[in-house]
C-alpha positions as a Python dict, from the first residue, in 0.01 Angstrom:
ca = {
    (1, 'M'): (0, 0, 0),
    (2, 'K'): (-289, -191, -153),
    (3, 'P'): (-463, -448, 68),
    (4, 'P'): (-350, -809, 23),
    (5, 'G'): (-537, -1006, -242),
    (6, 'N'): (-651, -1364, -230),
    (7, 'S'): (-324, -1493, -376),
    (8, 'Q'): (-125, -1321, -102),
    (9, 'R'): (-352, -1463, 167),
    (10, 'V'): (-323, -1812, 21),
    (11, 'A'): (55, -1781, -7),
    (12, 'T'): (81, -1662, 351),
    (13, 'A'): (-134, -1952, 470),
    (14, 'V'): (77, -2201, 275),
    (15, 'I'): (401, -2060, 415),
    (16, 'C'): (266, -2070, 769),
    (17, 'A'): (129, -2424, 736),
    (18, 'Y'): (446, -2554, 573),
    (19, 'G'): (659, -2368, 826),
    (20, 'V'): (469, -2522, 1116),
    (21, 'Y'): (505, -2868, 963),
    (22, 'C'): (881, -2823, 918),
    (23, 'I'): (929, -2687, 1271),
    (24, 'V'): (732, -2977, 1423),
    (25, 'H'): (923, -3220, 1203),
    (26, 'I'): (1255, -3084, 1336),
    (27, 'A'): (1137, -3047, 1696),
    (28, 'L'): (1032, -3413, 1710),
    (29, 'G'): (1382, -3530, 1618),
    (30, 'P'): (1636, -3345, 1836),
    (31, 'E'): (1874, -3641, 1812),
    (32, 'R'): (1862, -3639, 1430),
    (33, 'F'): (1854, -3267, 1352),
    (34, 'Q'): (2024, -2940, 1451),
    (35, 'W'): (2368, -3099, 1438),
    (36, 'D'): (2534, -2761, 1387),
    (37, 'F'): (2381, -2630, 1708),
    (38, 'C'): (2509, -2943, 1881),
    (39, 'T'): (2858, -2836, 1777),
    (40, 'Y'): (2797, -2479, 1900),
    (41, 'Y'): (2663, -2599, 2234),
    (42, 'Y'): (2941, -2841, 2319),
    (43, 'A'): (3215, -2618, 2177),
    (44, 'A'): (3091, -2344, 2410),
    (45, 'R'): (3088, -2593, 2697),
    (46, 'A'): (3445, -2699, 2620),
    (47, 'W'): (3550, -2333, 2605),
    (48, 'A'): (3376, -2261, 2937),
    (49, 'S'): (3579, -2542, 3095),
    (50, 'G'): (3906, -2393, 2969),
    (51, 'S'): (3957, -2628, 2672),
    (52, 'S'): (3986, -2541, 2304),
    (53, 'P'): (3647, -2524, 2127),
    (54, 'Y'): (3830, -2591, 1798),
    (55, 'D'): (3978, -2924, 1908),
    (56, 'G'): (3749, -3187, 1761),
    (57, 'A'): (3865, -3460, 2000),
    (58, 'V'): (3806, -3242, 2307),
    (59, 'V'): (3458, -3131, 2194),
    (60, 'A'): (3367, -3491, 2104),
    (61, 'A'): (3472, -3604, 2452),
    (62, 'V'): (3253, -3336, 2611),
    (63, 'A'): (2958, -3426, 2389),
    (64, 'G'): (3008, -3801, 2405),
    (65, 'R'): (3000, -3833, 2026),
    (66, 'P'): (3191, -3707, 1719),
    (67, 'L'): (3089, -3359, 1601),
    (68, 'N'): (3179, -3113, 1329),
    (69, 'L'): (3450, -2857, 1398),
    (70, 'Y'): (3347, -2517, 1536),
    (71, 'P'): (3397, -2280, 1240),
    (72, 'Y'): (3355, -1922, 1367),
    (73, 'L'): (3568, -1651, 1527),
    (74, 'P'): (3630, -1695, 1904),
    (75, 'I'): (3417, -1390, 1990),
    (76, 'T'): (3104, -1569, 1863),
    (77, 'L'): (3128, -1823, 2144),
    (78, 'F'): (2976, -1562, 2376),
    (79, 'L'): (2649, -1595, 2180),
    (80, 'F'): (2614, -1960, 2283),
    (81, 'R'): (2717, -1927, 2647),
    (82, 'P'): (2359, -1852, 2766),
    (83, 'F'): (2241, -2188, 2628),
    (84, 'L'): (2476, -2362, 2873),
    (85, 'L'): (2244, -2259, 3156),
    (86, 'T'): (2018, -2549, 3062),
    (87, 'D'): (2054, -2905, 2935),
    (88, 'Y'): (2115, -2979, 2570),
    (89, 'R'): (1764, -3096, 2481),
    (90, 'T'): (1605, -2784, 2628),
    (91, 'A'): (1870, -2570, 2462),
    (92, 'T'): (1782, -2716, 2120),
    (93, 'M'): (1417, -2619, 2167),
    (94, 'L'): (1515, -2268, 2273),
    (95, 'F'): (1747, -2234, 1975),
    (96, 'L'): (1480, -2363, 1738),
    (97, 'G'): (1237, -2106, 1878),
    (98, 'L'): (1496, -1834, 1821),
    (99, 'K'): (1541, -1956, 1463),
    (100, 'V'): (1165, -1927, 1402),
    (101, 'L'): (1176, -1565, 1516),
    (102, 'L'): (1475, -1498, 1291),
    (103, 'L'): (1296, -1656, 995),
    (104, 'C'): (985, -1444, 1055),
    (105, 'G'): (1203, -1134, 1075),
    (106, 'L'): (1394, -1223, 759),
    (107, 'M'): (1080, -1288, 555),
    (108, 'T'): (930, -961, 679),
    (109, 'V'): (1242, -775, 564),
    (110, 'W'): (1229, -950, 227),
    (111, 'W'): (860, -883, 170),
    (112, 'R'): (844, -523, 291),
    (113, 'G'): (1189, -408, 188),
    (114, 'F'): (1245, -583, -145),
    (115, 'V'): (948, -772, -288),
    (116, 'K'): (717, -483, -187),
    (117, 'G'): (379, -622, -276),
    (118, 'G'): (488, -833, -575),
    (119, 'S'): (365, -1182, -657),
    (120, 'A'): (304, -1352, -324),
    (121, 'V'): (248, -1690, -490),
    (122, 'L'): (577, -1682, -681),
    (123, 'F'): (769, -1560, -377),
    (124, 'A'): (608, -1826, -156),
    (125, 'L'): (697, -2105, -398),
    (126, 'L'): (1056, -1987, -417),
    (127, 'C'): (1084, -1966, -38),
    (128, 'L'): (932, -2312, 3),
    (129, 'F'): (1117, -2509, -262),
    (130, 'A'): (1395, -2310, -432),
    (131, 'Y'): (1747, -2452, -428),
    (132, 'R'): (1640, -2789, -290),
    (133, 'S'): (1435, -2627, -12),
    (134, 'A'): (1734, -2429, 118),
    (135, 'L'): (1534, -2269, 399),
    (136, 'F'): (1435, -2608, 537),
    (137, 'L'): (1792, -2737, 504),
    (138, 'E'): (1916, -2448, 716),
    (139, 'M'): (1650, -2497, 983),
    (140, 'R'): (1719, -2870, 991),
    (141, 'A'): (2094, -2818, 1031),
    (142, 'G'): (2047, -2575, 1320),
    (143, 'N'): (2296, -2330, 1173),
    (144, 'V'): (2328, -1958, 1252),
    (145, 'F'): (2305, -1866, 884),
    (146, 'L'): (1957, -1716, 929),
    (147, 'L'): (2099, -1470, 1181),
    (148, 'E'): (2371, -1372, 937),
    (149, 'Q'): (2115, -1337, 658),
    (150, 'L'): (1890, -1114, 867),
    (151, 'L'): (2188, -887, 937),
    (152, 'V'): (2291, -888, 571),
    (153, 'W'): (1948, -813, 426),
    (154, 'V'): (1874, -536, 675),
    (155, 'G'): (2215, -407, 571),
    (156, 'F'): (2115, -420, 204),
    (157, 'A'): (1800, -223, 284),
    (158, 'C'): (2017, 39, 457),
    (159, 'L'): (2250, 45, 155),
    (160, 'L'): (1964, 120, -86),
    (161, 'R'): (1853, 401, 147),
    (162, 'R'): (2211, 535, 158),
    (163, 'R'): (2249, 470, 528),
    (164, 'F'): (2605, 359, 477),
    (165, 'A'): (2710, 357, 844),
    (166, 'W'): (2438, 108, 932),
    (167, 'F'): (2520, -98, 623),
    (168, 'C'): (2884, -129, 727),
    (169, 'A'): (2795, -211, 1088),
    (170, 'L'): (2551, -485, 987),
    (171, 'I'): (2786, -641, 731),
    (172, 'L'): (3067, -646, 987),
    (173, 'A'): (2834, -808, 1241),
    (174, 'G'): (2752, -1079, 986),
    (175, 'A'): (3124, -1124, 914),
    (176, 'L'): (3179, -1232, 1274),
    (177, 'F'): (3016, -1563, 1180),
    (178, 'K'): (3125, -1593, 819),
    (179, 'I'): (3430, -1380, 745),
    (180, 'T'): (3366, -1369, 372),
    (181, 'T'): (3048, -1168, 439),
    (182, 'V'): (3278, -866, 455),
    (183, 'L'): (3308, -888, 75),
    (184, 'F'): (2964, -725, 53),
    (185, 'L'): (3136, -398, 144),
    (186, 'F'): (3228, -381, -226),
    (187, 'L'): (2863, -298, -294),
    (188, 'L'): (2944, 52, -165),
    (189, 'L'): (3134, 102, -491),
    (190, 'C'): (2829, -1, -695),
    (191, 'V'): (2574, 252, -568),
    (192, 'E'): (2537, 628, -564),
    (193, 'G'): (2564, 833, -248),
    (194, 'P'): (2782, 1074, -49),
    (195, 'R'): (3110, 954, 106),
    (196, 'R'): (3047, 595, -1),
    (197, 'K'): (3417, 538, -75),
    (198, 'G'): (3507, 671, 269),
    (199, 'W'): (3266, 425, 428),
    (200, 'F'): (3410, 150, 209),
    (201, 'W'): (3763, 205, 338),
    (202, 'G'): (3636, 267, 689),
    (203, 'G'): (3449, -64, 682),
    (204, 'W'): (3760, -254, 579),
    (205, 'A'): (3964, -75, 846),
    (206, 'A'): (3708, -174, 1110),
    (207, 'F'): (3719, -535, 987),
    (208, 'L'): (4096, -544, 1021),
    (209, 'V'): (4066, -405, 1373),
    (210, 'I'): (3820, -685, 1462),
    (211, 'I'): (4054, -951, 1324),
    (212, 'A'): (4355, -796, 1497),
    (213, 'A'): (4166, -775, 1828),
    (214, 'S'): (4074, -1143, 1799),
    (215, 'A'): (4433, -1240, 1726),
    (216, 'V'): (4578, -1032, 2009),
    (217, 'S'): (4322, -1109, 2279),
    (218, 'A'): (4340, -1488, 2239),
    (219, 'P'): (4622, -1581, 2000),
    (220, 'W'): (4600, -1955, 2069),
    (221, 'L'): (4227, -1960, 1997),
    (222, 'F'): (4273, -1747, 1685),
    (223, 'N'): (4539, -1984, 1551),
    (224, 'E'): (4305, -2276, 1617),
    (225, 'F'): (4031, -2091, 1428),
    (226, 'L'): (4260, -2041, 1126),
    (227, 'R'): (4353, -2409, 1130),
    (228, 'T'): (3988, -2511, 1139),
    (229, 'A'): (3899, -2270, 857),
    (230, 'A'): (4170, -2423, 637),
    (231, 'I'): (4040, -2774, 707),
    (232, 'K'): (3678, -2687, 631),
    (233, 'L'): (3764, -2517, 300),
    (234, 'G'): (3782, -2851, 123),
    (235, 'D'): (3594, -3089, 352),
    (236, 'E'): (3274, -3129, 147),
    (237, 'S'): (3141, -3122, -207),
    (238, 'G'): (2837, -3223, -408),
    (239, 'L'): (2497, -3228, -241),
    (240, 'H'): (2610, -3061, 79),
    (241, 'Q'): (2852, -2809, -69),
    (242, 'P'): (2756, -2732, -430),
    (243, 'S'): (3008, -2455, -496),
    (244, 'T'): (3178, -2372, -823),
    (245, 'L'): (3519, -2490, -705),
    (246, 'A'): (3378, -2820, -576),
    (247, 'C'): (3193, -2868, -905),
    (248, 'M'): (3513, -2816, -1104),
    (249, 'R'): (3696, -3068, -887),
    (250, 'D'): (3423, -3328, -924),
    (251, 'A'): (3394, -3266, -1299),
    (252, 'V'): (3769, -3321, -1340),
    (253, 'G'): (3739, -3637, -1130),
    (254, 'L'): (3450, -3759, -1345),
    (255, 'L'): (3648, -3701, -1663),
    (256, 'A'): (3942, -3889, -1513),
    (257, 'S'): (3717, -4185, -1433),
    (258, 'R'): (3613, -4188, -1800),
    (259, 'G'): (3973, -4197, -1919),
    (260, 'Y'): (4020, -3824, -1983),
    (261, 'A'): (4287, -3739, -1728),
    (262, 'L'): (4363, -3369, -1687),
    (263, 'P'): (4654, -3195, -1510),
    (264, 'P'): (4619, -3163, -1130),
    (265, 'A'): (4577, -2786, -1157),
    (266, 'A'): (4294, -2810, -1412),
    (267, 'A'): (4012, -2772, -1159),
    (268, 'G'): (4173, -2468, -995),
    (269, 'A'): (4243, -2306, -1331),
    (270, 'A'): (3888, -2363, -1451),
    (271, 'Y'): (3750, -2221, -1126),
    (272, 'A'): (3974, -1913, -1151),
    (273, 'A'): (3864, -1852, -1512),
    (274, 'V'): (3494, -1885, -1426),
    (275, 'A'): (3529, -1664, -1117),
    (276, 'A'): (3711, -1393, -1312),
    (277, 'G'): (3451, -1403, -1589),
    (278, 'V'): (3162, -1376, -1341),
    (279, 'V'): (3321, -1083, -1155),
    (280, 'V'): (3419, -886, -1466),
    (281, 'T'): (3087, -942, -1646),
    (282, 'S'): (2887, -848, -1336),
    (283, 'A'): (3093, -534, -1275),
    (284, 'C'): (3037, -425, -1636),
    (285, 'A'): (2662, -491, -1606),
    (286, 'V'): (2639, -285, -1285),
    (287, 'S'): (2834, -4, -1455),
    (288, 'V'): (2599, -6, -1753),
    (289, 'S'): (2294, -1, -1528),
    (290, 'R'): (2429, 296, -1326),
    (291, 'R'): (2542, 488, -1636),
    (292, 'R'): (2193, 466, -1784),
    (293, 'G'): (2045, 595, -1459),
    (294, 'R'): (1805, 305, -1425),
    (295, 'A'): (1564, 328, -1135),
    (296, 'D'): (1648, -29, -1030),
    (297, 'A'): (2027, 14, -1054),
    (298, 'G'): (2073, -22, -678),
    (299, 'M'): (1865, -339, -655),
    (300, 'T'): (2045, -479, -960),
    (301, 'A'): (2377, -421, -784),
    (302, 'V'): (2254, -601, -472),
    (303, 'C'): (2122, -898, -673),
    (304, 'L'): (2441, -929, -876),
    (305, 'G'): (2648, -891, -561),
    (306, 'C'): (2468, -1188, -406),
    (307, 'L'): (2506, -1393, -724),
    (308, 'V'): (2876, -1317, -760),
    (309, 'Y'): (2926, -1409, -395),
    (310, 'A'): (2750, -1743, -449),
    (311, 'L'): (2927, -1830, -774),
    (312, 'V'): (3277, -1724, -673),
    (313, 'L'): (3307, -1829, -309),
    (314, 'P'): (3526, -2144, -284),
    (315, 'R'): (3301, -2294, -16),
    (316, 'F'): (2924, -2249, -46),
    (317, 'K'): (2699, -2482, 154),
    (318, 'D'): (2360, -2604, 26),
    (319, 'Y'): (2162, -2379, 263),
    (320, 'Y'): (2374, -2072, 177),
    (321, 'Y'): (2156, -2049, -134),
    (322, 'I'): (1899, -1877, 88),
    (323, 'L'): (2099, -1569, -10),
    (324, 'L'): (1968, -1607, -367),
    (325, 'L'): (1595, -1630, -296),
    (326, 'V'): (1531, -1258, -347),
    (327, 'P'): (1761, -1229, -653),
    (328, 'S'): (1586, -1535, -799),
    (329, 'Y'): (1246, -1374, -742),
    (330, 'F'): (1355, -1063, -928),
    (331, 'A'): (1511, -1262, -1212),
    (332, 'V'): (1196, -1466, -1265),
    (333, 'S'): (946, -1183, -1215),
    (334, 'R'): (1133, -947, -1450),
    (335, 'A'): (1238, -1200, -1713),
    (336, 'P'): (1187, -1068, -2070),
    (337, 'A'): (969, -1357, -2179),
    (338, 'G'): (710, -1576, -2014),
    (339, 'A'): (881, -1885, -2148),
    (340, 'A'): (1203, -1796, -1964),
    (341, 'S'): (1011, -1746, -1641),
    (342, 'A'): (832, -2079, -1681),
    (343, 'L'): (1158, -2258, -1752),
    (344, 'L'): (1331, -2107, -1450),
    (345, 'C'): (1036, -2185, -1225),
    (346, 'A'): (1051, -2545, -1342),
    (347, 'M'): (1425, -2557, -1276),
    (348, 'V'): (1379, -2410, -930),
    (349, 'I'): (1067, -2588, -809),
    (350, 'L'): (1021, -2924, -979),
    (351, 'P'): (1362, -3076, -893),
    (352, 'S'): (1311, -2966, -533),
    (353, 'L'): (983, -3156, -520),
    (354, 'L'): (1167, -3471, -629),
    (355, 'S'): (1450, -3428, -381),
    (356, 'A'): (1517, -3683, -110),
    (357, 'E'): (1611, -3383, 107),
    (358, 'N'): (1251, -3258, 95),
    (359, 'P'): (1077, -3319, 430),
    (360, 'L'): (747, -3419, 270),
    (361, 'P'): (720, -3798, 317),
    (362, 'I'): (592, -3873, -34),
    (363, 'F'): (921, -3770, -195),
    (364, 'T'): (1156, -4063, -141),
    (365, 'H'): (1358, -4058, -462),
    (366, 'D'): (1731, -4117, -457),
    (367, 'A'): (1888, -3780, -540),
    (368, 'A'): (2230, -3932, -603),
    (369, 'A'): (2090, -4126, -901),
    (370, 'L'): (2072, -3802, -1097),
    (371, 'G'): (2450, -3783, -1093),
    (372, 'L'): (2672, -3479, -1106),
    (373, 'F'): (2400, -3255, -1249),
    (374, 'W'): (2168, -3323, -958),
    (375, 'E'): (2438, -3276, -698),
    (376, 'Y'): (2517, -2932, -838),
    (377, 'Y'): (2166, -2841, -947),
    (378, 'P'): (2149, -2537, -711),
    (379, 'L'): (2465, -2407, -876),
    (380, 'V'): (2312, -2459, -1222),
    (381, 'V'): (2003, -2264, -1118),
    (382, 'A'): (2221, -1987, -973),
    (383, 'V'): (2401, -1957, -1307),
    (384, 'L'): (2066, -1926, -1488),
    (385, 'V'): (1953, -1658, -1243),
    (386, 'W'): (2283, -1476, -1297),
    (387, 'V'): (2240, -1486, -1677),
    (388, 'L'): (1885, -1349, -1654),
    (389, 'T'): (1997, -1075, -1416),
    (390, 'I'): (2286, -974, -1643),
    (391, 'A'): (2052, -967, -1944),
    (392, 'K'): (1806, -744, -1760),
    (393, 'A'): (2081, -511, -1636),
    (394, 'V'): (2227, -442, -1980),
    (395, 'A'): (1902, -441, -2178),
    (396, 'P'): (1786, -93, -2281),
    (397, 'E'): (1478, 29, -2100),
    (398, 'P'): (1165, 37, -2315),
    (399, 'E'): (1091, 377, -2458),
    (400, 'T'): (785, 555, -2324),
    (401, 'G'): (559, 758, -2540),
    (402, 'H'): (571, 1141, -2508),
    (403, 'D'): (428, 1445, -2673),
    (404, 'A'): (634, 1613, -2943),
}
């Protein structure tokens, strides 16, 4: 590996400086930030006292204030039990420190396993500002998404190295927090390798065993979990949950407010059509890439898998777009024309700089003033990244000169 150049050193310094600023910014406001961890902490405390961690009223009584509902499988509560050994304020600092370690690990996996000495400046800018500064949004919320992402991306690295057992284990571990993570097992059907279909079916069988064990070991908790999951499926939209389904619902509502009333099922039908189109087109692109024996066929499958997941999932929070940072890097860095790369960079970076969500104090603009487009801007960027990735996957490789 060639030694790092000046651009890589500068990018590393910028990431570190910005990261320190963000961490200090969050650490100085424990009452304003890490609200998701607050839910985890007091849900675990309610569970330790014999109450339901999924009962919002019970958890609010324990915490002394209203909180979000605990969204994960009952088994995940064991992860938060150690934090109960100390008071909440100390626990938030410990959790924030753990998140910093997870972030360092995730960026190391990205850089060494996927970017592999590419443009440090481009990658740094994407990590800092892409998708309305998704990395900062996740750190600010105090979610466990970084842990899930570390498991998923190490799993992707194992997949590309045909270590299918490790891939399945890591994806299943991530699915403990977000069940839909198990859908990444379908990537086993998109790569080459021995016994990949066996591992695919084995992975799904193991997932069903995990779900069955959760249901049997604590049926009342599992039923509460299912009830909470159903509630959270449609509890947010717009800035905080810019998913395709939410966008369709809001677009139909906007049309209705302008006098163009559509049938009640219009949003669901539009979402289903878009989701089907994304899945079918992506599957065809992966098939074309594999059939041509492209050297980057595996990485293309991973990138398209992430993009399909983001565009099709009914609920996709603003910080979930962290999943698309590496696919976005590849789409921009391998775009067929410099103009396309410049346009995508502008779409990714400039709106983020103008966002009210950005922690830098000079950016105080009202994001809501930009309307529906601004609220779903991360989704728009994801669609552009998907289009560029599809175009690259199906484009014929340039011919290389050879002797007759």
